[in-house]
């Protein structure tokens, strides 16, 4: 076994703290990565605080992982020691079902193995708030050389979560795209939709975010509490990506879509939303959802971001600041992702 150290949650209520644990030996198809940076995703907080249920402690969160390859198994072809490498939300899947064969490992019929709090060979997986991780080659991603490594980390979740639906619904030049919420996911949705040539409208409850939304590329910013501003967008939008992970009024956004268009949810709310069927019936509209992206599409997204120089806006922290950073995430007091600098941290 390989000795690893990091920070873990030990129950739903206590702060994360130091944890010594073991990674498996490097198998023939495995890659050992020295973790250099790991982003803090809102899902980490939901999971470690058991807000979605099923938390298994000790629990090392983190699924926005970048680092350098330290060792490769005998049959590994894609990577060599010293290469930059990334790991996102999944570390394995069955590989044989229809979704897996369609490069949609996130929808594996047997359940994908997620990077943390998931079972793999009878052991619970542990995430990237740690100095080392061992992952099978297929689930390790190549990182474009020209991008700042720390700013790449959140692309592995926030980036692909917003890239995938924009591609699936074929967003391109001339489309009007609404982005609800300007946090980690929202700011990536703005950058990506803009780079695809869309006209981007950000919906936020916070007037303080107007200027920043425009800096990130938004063409318009609507304060969602302002009925007049909302009315001006009625039946005018081609696609809405909803990044908010708390219940909110979906009907008022469905009304902004043109006929036959879709609102896609990417924020996982612990409580259900309330919405009446009339919101879809009038205008034959769709309410949909999207979950990260498969391995091939995640690699495509990273390559695209490399080509277009797109990364996340981040605030670097050391591991000892992780608990206070969680509180700041909950207050949306971060632009726009915290990233833990593993080498600067005393683990
Ligand atoms: Zn995430
Ligand atoms: Zn499968």
Coordinates of C-alpha atoms and ligand atoms in Angstrom, one line a residue:
X1 CA 0.0 0.0 0.0
X2 CA 1.0 3.6 -0.5
X3 CA 0.9 6.0 2.5
X4 CA -1.2 9.1 1.8
X5 CA -2.2 12.0 3.9
X6 CA -4.9 14.6 3.6
X7 CA -7.9 16.2 5.3
X8 CA -11.1 14.2 6.0
X9 CA -14.5 14.7 7.5
X10 CA -15.1 12.3 10.4
X11 CA -18.8 13.0 10.9
X12 CA -21.4 15.3 9.5
X13 CA -20.9 18.1 11.9
X14 CA -17.2 18.5 12.8
X15 CA -14.6 20.4 10.8
X16 CA -12.3 18.5 8.4
X17 CA -9.0 17.5 9.9
X18 CA -5.8 15.7 9.2
X19 CA -6.1 12.0 8.2
X20 CA -3.5 9.4 7.4
X21 CA -4.7 6.7 5.1
X22 CA -3.5 4.3 2.3
X23 CA -3.8 4.2 -1.5
X24 CA -3.7 0.9 -3.3
X25 CA -0.5 -0.2 -5.0
X26 CA 0.0 0.9 -8.6
X27 CA -1.5 -1.9 -10.7
X28 CA -0.7 -2.6 -14.4
X29 CA -3.2 0.0 -15.6
X30 CA -2.9 2.5 -12.8
X31 CA -1.3 6.0 -12.5
X32 CA 0.0 7.4 -9.3
X33 CA -0.4 11.1 -9.2
X34 CA 1.2 13.6 -6.8
X35 CA -1.7 16.0 -6.2
X36 CA -0.6 19.6 -6.7
X37 CA -4.0 21.3 -6.6
X38 CA -7.6 20.4 -5.7
X39 CA -10.6 22.6 -6.1
X40 CA -13.4 22.9 -3.5
X41 CA -16.8 22.1 -5.1
X42 CA -20.1 22.7 -3.4
X43 CA -20.7 19.0 -3.7
X44 CA -17.8 18.4 -1.4
X45 CA -19.7 20.3 1.3
X46 CA -23.0 18.6 0.7
X47 CA -21.3 15.2 0.8
X48 CA -19.1 15.6 3.8
X49 CA -22.0 17.1 5.8
X50 CA -24.2 14.2 4.7
X51 CA -26.8 16.5 3.1
X52 CA -27.4 14.0 0.3
X53 CA -27.3 11.0 2.6
X54 CA -24.9 8.0 2.4
X55 CA -21.7 9.7 3.7
X56 CA -19.1 7.1 4.8
X57 CA -16.5 8.4 7.2
X58 CA -13.7 9.2 7.3
X59 CA -14.4 11.0 4.1
X60 CA -11.7 12.8 2.1
X61 CA -13.6 15.0 -0.4
X62 CA -12.2 16.6 -3.6
X63 CA -12.9 15.8 -7.3
X64 CA -11.1 18.7 -9.1
X65 CA -7.7 17.2 -9.0
X66 CA -4.5 18.1 -10.9
X67 CA -1.0 17.0 -10.3
X68 CA 2.1 15.2 -11.7
X69 CA 2.4 11.6 -12.6
X70 CA 4.8 9.9 -10.1
X71 CA 4.5 6.3 -11.2
X72 CA 2.8 4.3 -13.9
X73 CA 1.8 0.7 -14.2
X74 CA 3.4 -1.7 -16.7
X75 CA 0.6 -1.5 -19.2
X76 CA -0.1 2.3 -19.0
X77 CA 0.2 3.9 -22.4
X78 CA -1.1 7.5 -22.1
X79 CA 1.1 8.7 -19.3
X80 CA 4.7 8.7 -18.2
X81 CA 6.4 9.9 -15.0
X82 CA 6.4 13.7 -14.9
X83 CA 3.4 14.3 -17.1
X84 CA 0.6 16.7 -15.9
X85 CA -2.6 14.8 -15.1
X86 CA -6.1 15.5 -13.9
X87 CA -8.8 13.5 -12.2
X88 CA -12.5 14.6 -12.1
X89 CA -15.6 13.3 -10.4
X90 CA -15.2 9.6 -11.5
X91 CA -12.4 7.0 -11.1
X92 CA -14.1 4.0 -12.7
X93 CA -17.2 2.5 -14.2
X94 CA -18.3 -1.0 -15.5
X95 CA -17.1 -0.3 -19.1
X96 CA -19.5 -2.7 -20.6
X97 CA -23.0 -1.2 -20.4
X98 CA -24.7 0.9 -23.1
X99 CA -23.9 4.3 -21.4
X100 CA -20.2 3.2 -20.8
X101 CA -19.9 2.1 -24.4
X102 CA -21.4 5.4 -25.5
X103 CA -18.7 7.4 -23.6
X104 CA -21.2 8.4 -21.0
X105 CA -19.5 6.7 -18.0
X106 CA -21.3 9.2 -15.7
X107 CA -24.5 7.4 -16.4
X108 CA -23.1 3.8 -16.1
X109 CA -26.1 1.4 -15.5
X110 CA -24.2 -0.3 -12.7
X111 CA -23.3 3.1 -11.1
X112 CA -20.1 4.9 -11.8
X113 CA -17.4 4.8 -9.1
X114 CA -17.1 8.4 -7.9
X115 CA -13.8 9.9 -6.8
X116 CA -14.8 9.9 -3.1
X117 CA -17.5 8.3 -1.0
X118 CA -18.0 5.5 -3.5
X119 CA -17.2 1.8 -3.3
X120 CA -14.3 0.3 -5.4
X121 CA -13.2 -3.3 -4.7
X122 CA -14.9 -3.2 -1.3
X123 CA -13.1 0.0 -0.2
X124 CA -14.5 3.5 0.0
X125 CA -12.8 5.9 -2.5
X126 CA -11.1 8.9 -1.1
X127 CA -10.8 12.2 -3.0
X128 CA -8.3 14.9 -3.8
X129 CA -7.8 16.8 -0.5
X130 CA -4.7 14.6 -0.2
X131 CA -1.1 14.4 -1.4
X132 CA -1.5 11.3 -3.6
X133 CA -4.1 9.4 -5.6
X134 CA -4.0 6.2 -7.6
X135 CA -6.4 6.0 -10.5
X136 CA -6.9 3.6 -13.5
X137 CA -5.4 5.2 -16.7
X138 CA -8.7 5.5 -18.5
X139 CA -10.0 7.9 -15.9
X140 CA -7.0 10.1 -15.8
X141 CA -7.0 13.2 -18.1
X142 CA -4.3 15.0 -20.0
X143 CA -3.8 18.7 -19.1
X144 CA -3.0 21.2 -21.8
X145 CA 0.5 22.6 -21.3
X146 CA -0.3 26.3 -21.8
X147 CA -2.8 26.6 -18.9
X148 CA -2.0 27.6 -15.3
X149 CA -2.4 24.3 -13.4
X150 CA -4.2 25.7 -10.3
X151 CA -6.8 27.4 -12.5
X152 CA -7.3 24.1 -14.5
X153 CA -8.4 22.1 -11.4
X154 CA -12.0 23.3 -11.3
X155 CA -12.5 22.6 -15.0
X156 CA -12.6 18.9 -14.0
X157 CA -16.0 19.5 -12.4
X158 CA -17.3 23.0 -12.9
X159 CA -15.9 23.2 -16.4
X160 CA -17.3 19.9 -17.7
X161 CA -20.6 20.3 -15.9
X162 CA -21.3 23.4 -17.9
X163 CA -19.5 22.4 -21.1
X164 CA -21.5 19.2 -21.6
X165 CA -25.0 20.6 -21.7
X166 CA -23.9 23.5 -23.9
X167 CA -22.6 21.0 -26.4
X168 CA -25.5 18.6 -26.0
X169 CA -28.0 21.3 -26.8
X170 CA -25.8 22.5 -29.6
X171 CA -25.3 26.1 -28.4
X172 CA -23.6 28.3 -30.9
X173 CA -23.4 31.6 -32.6
X174 CA -26.6 33.7 -32.3
X175 CA -28.2 31.6 -29.5
X176 CA -29.4 33.5 -26.5
X177 CA -28.3 31.6 -23.4
X178 CA -29.4 32.3 -19.9
X179 CA -27.2 31.4 -16.9
X180 CA -28.9 31.3 -13.5
X181 CA -26.4 31.9 -10.6
X182 CA -22.9 33.3 -10.9
X183 CA -20.8 31.0 -8.7
X184 CA -18.3 28.3 -9.6
X185 CA -20.5 26.7 -12.2
X186 CA -22.1 29.9 -13.4
X187 CA -18.9 31.8 -14.1
X188 CA -17.7 28.8 -16.2
X189 CA -21.1 28.7 -18.1
X190 CA -20.6 32.3 -19.0
X191 CA -17.1 31.9 -20.2
X192 CA -17.9 28.8 -22.2
X193 CA -21.2 29.9 -23.7
X194 CA -19.5 33.2 -24.7
X195 CA -16.6 31.3 -26.4
X196 CA -19.2 29.3 -28.4
X197 CA -20.5 32.6 -29.8
X198 CA -23.7 32.9 -27.7
X199 CA -25.4 36.0 -26.4
X200 CA -25.1 35.5 -22.6
X201 CA -27.6 36.7 -20.0
X202 CA -26.7 36.2 -16.4
X203 CA -29.6 36.0 -13.8
X204 CA -28.5 36.8 -10.3
X205 CA -30.2 37.9 -7.1
X206 CA -27.1 40.1 -6.2
X207 CA -26.7 43.5 -7.7
X208 CA -23.1 43.3 -6.5
X209 CA -22.4 40.7 -9.2
X210 CA -23.4 42.8 -12.2
X211 CA -20.0 44.3 -12.9
X212 CA -18.2 41.0 -12.5
X213 CA -20.7 39.1 -14.8
X214 CA -19.9 41.6 -17.5
X215 CA -16.2 41.3 -17.0
X216 CA -16.5 37.5 -17.4
X217 CA -18.3 38.1 -20.7
X218 CA -22.0 38.4 -20.0
X219 CA -23.8 40.6 -22.6
X220 CA -26.7 41.3 -20.2
X221 CA -27.3 40.9 -16.4
X222 CA -30.8 40.6 -15.0
X223 CA -31.5 41.0 -11.3
X224 CA -34.0 38.2 -10.9
X225 CA -36.0 39.8 -8.1
X226 CA -36.8 42.7 -10.5
X227 CA -40.0 41.8 -12.3
X228 CA -39.6 44.5 -14.9
X229 CA -36.2 43.2 -15.9
X230 CA -37.5 39.6 -16.0
X231 CA -40.5 40.6 -18.1
X232 CA -38.2 42.1 -20.8
X233 CA -36.8 38.6 -21.4
X234 CA -40.1 36.8 -21.9
X235 CA -40.1 34.1 -24.6
X236 CA -36.7 35.2 -25.9
X237 CA -34.1 32.7 -24.7
X238 CA -32.9 29.6 -26.5
X239 CA -31.4 27.7 -23.6
X240 CA -31.1 28.3 -19.9
X241 CA -28.5 26.6 -17.7
X242 CA -29.5 26.7 -14.0
X243 CA -26.6 26.3 -11.6
X244 CA -28.4 27.0 -8.4
X245 CA -28.4 24.1 -5.9
X246 CA -31.3 25.3 -3.7
X247 CA -35.0 25.3 -4.5
X248 CA -36.2 28.4 -6.4
X249 CA -38.9 29.6 -8.7
X250 CA -38.4 27.6 -11.9
X251 CA -41.7 28.8 -13.5
X252 CA -40.6 32.4 -13.9
X253 CA -37.5 31.1 -15.8
X254 CA -39.5 28.6 -18.0
X255 CA -41.5 31.6 -19.1
X256 CA -38.4 33.2 -20.5
X257 CA -37.7 30.4 -22.9
X258 CA -38.8 30.4 -26.6
X259 CA -41.2 27.6 -27.8
X260 CA -39.6 24.1 -27.7
X261 CA -36.6 25.3 -25.7
X262 CA -34.9 23.8 -22.6
X263 CA -34.0 24.8 -19.1
X264 CA -31.2 22.5 -17.9
X265 CA -30.5 22.0 -14.2
X266 CA -26.9 21.3 -13.1
X267 CA -27.2 22.2 -9.4
X268 CA -28.3 19.3 -7.2
X269 CA -30.8 20.7 -4.7
X270 CA -31.2 18.5 -1.6
X271 CA -34.9 19.6 -1.4
X272 CA -37.4 19.1 -4.3
X273 CA -38.5 22.0 -6.5
X274 CA -42.2 22.8 -6.9
X275 CA -43.4 23.4 -10.5
X276 CA -46.8 22.9 -12.2
X277 CA -47.0 21.2 -15.6
X278 CA -48.4 24.3 -17.2
X279 CA -44.8 25.6 -17.3
X280 CA -43.9 23.0 -19.9
X281 CA -47.2 22.6 -21.7
X282 CA -47.5 26.2 -22.8
X283 CA -44.8 26.3 -25.4
X284 CA -43.9 22.6 -25.4
X285 CA -40.9 23.4 -23.3
X286 CA -38.5 21.0 -21.5
X287 CA -37.1 21.0 -18.1
X288 CA -33.9 18.8 -18.1
X289 CA -30.7 18.1 -16.2
X290 CA -27.2 17.2 -16.9
X291 CA -24.4 15.5 -14.9
X292 CA -20.7 16.2 -15.5
X293 CA -19.6 14.5 -18.7
X294 CA -17.9 11.3 -19.9
X295 CA -14.2 10.8 -20.1
X296 CA -13.9 11.6 -23.8
X297 CA -16.0 14.7 -23.5
X298 CA -14.0 15.9 -20.4
X299 CA -10.8 15.5 -22.4
X300 CA -12.4 17.4 -25.3
X301 CA -13.3 20.2 -22.9
X302 CA -9.8 20.4 -21.5
X303 CA -8.3 20.5 -25.0
X304 CA -10.9 23.1 -26.0
X305 CA -10.0 25.2 -23.0
X306 CA -6.3 24.9 -23.8
X307 CA -6.9 26.1 -27.4
X308 CA -9.0 29.0 -26.3
X309 CA -7.1 29.9 -23.1
X310 CA -10.1 29.3 -20.8
X311 CA -9.6 28.6 -17.1
X312 CA -11.4 29.2 -13.8
X313 CA -11.1 32.3 -11.7
X314 CA -9.7 31.0 -8.4
X315 CA -8.5 31.9 -4.9
X316 CA -5.7 29.7 -3.8
X317 CA -5.7 28.5 -0.2
X318 CA -3.7 26.1 2.0
X319 CA -5.4 23.1 3.6
X320 CA -5.6 24.6 7.1
X321 CA -8.0 27.2 5.6
X322 CA -10.4 24.5 4.2
X323 CA -13.0 24.8 7.0
X324 CA -13.3 28.6 6.8
X325 CA -13.4 28.3 3.0
X326 CA -16.4 26.1 3.3
X327 CA -18.2 28.8 5.2
X328 CA -17.3 31.3 2.6
X329 CA -18.5 29.0 -0.2
X330 CA -21.9 28.9 1.6
X331 CA -22.0 32.7 1.6
X332 CA -20.9 32.8 -2.1
X333 CA -17.9 34.8 -0.9
X334 CA -15.4 33.5 -3.4
X335 CA -14.4 34.4 -6.9
X336 CA -15.1 31.8 -8.1
X337 CA -13.5 28.7 -6.8
X338 CA -11.2 27.9 -3.9
X339 CA -8.3 25.7 -4.9
X340 CA -6.1 24.0 -2.3
X341 CA -2.4 24.3 -3.0
X342 CA -1.2 20.9 -1.8
X343 CA 2.5 21.7 -1.8
X344 CA 2.1 24.9 0.2
X345 CA 0.0 23.0 2.8
X346 CA 1.2 21.4 5.9
X347 CA -0.6 18.0 5.7
Ligands
LIG1 ZN1 -18.0 19.1 -8.2
LIG2 ZN1 -21.3 0.9 -17.2

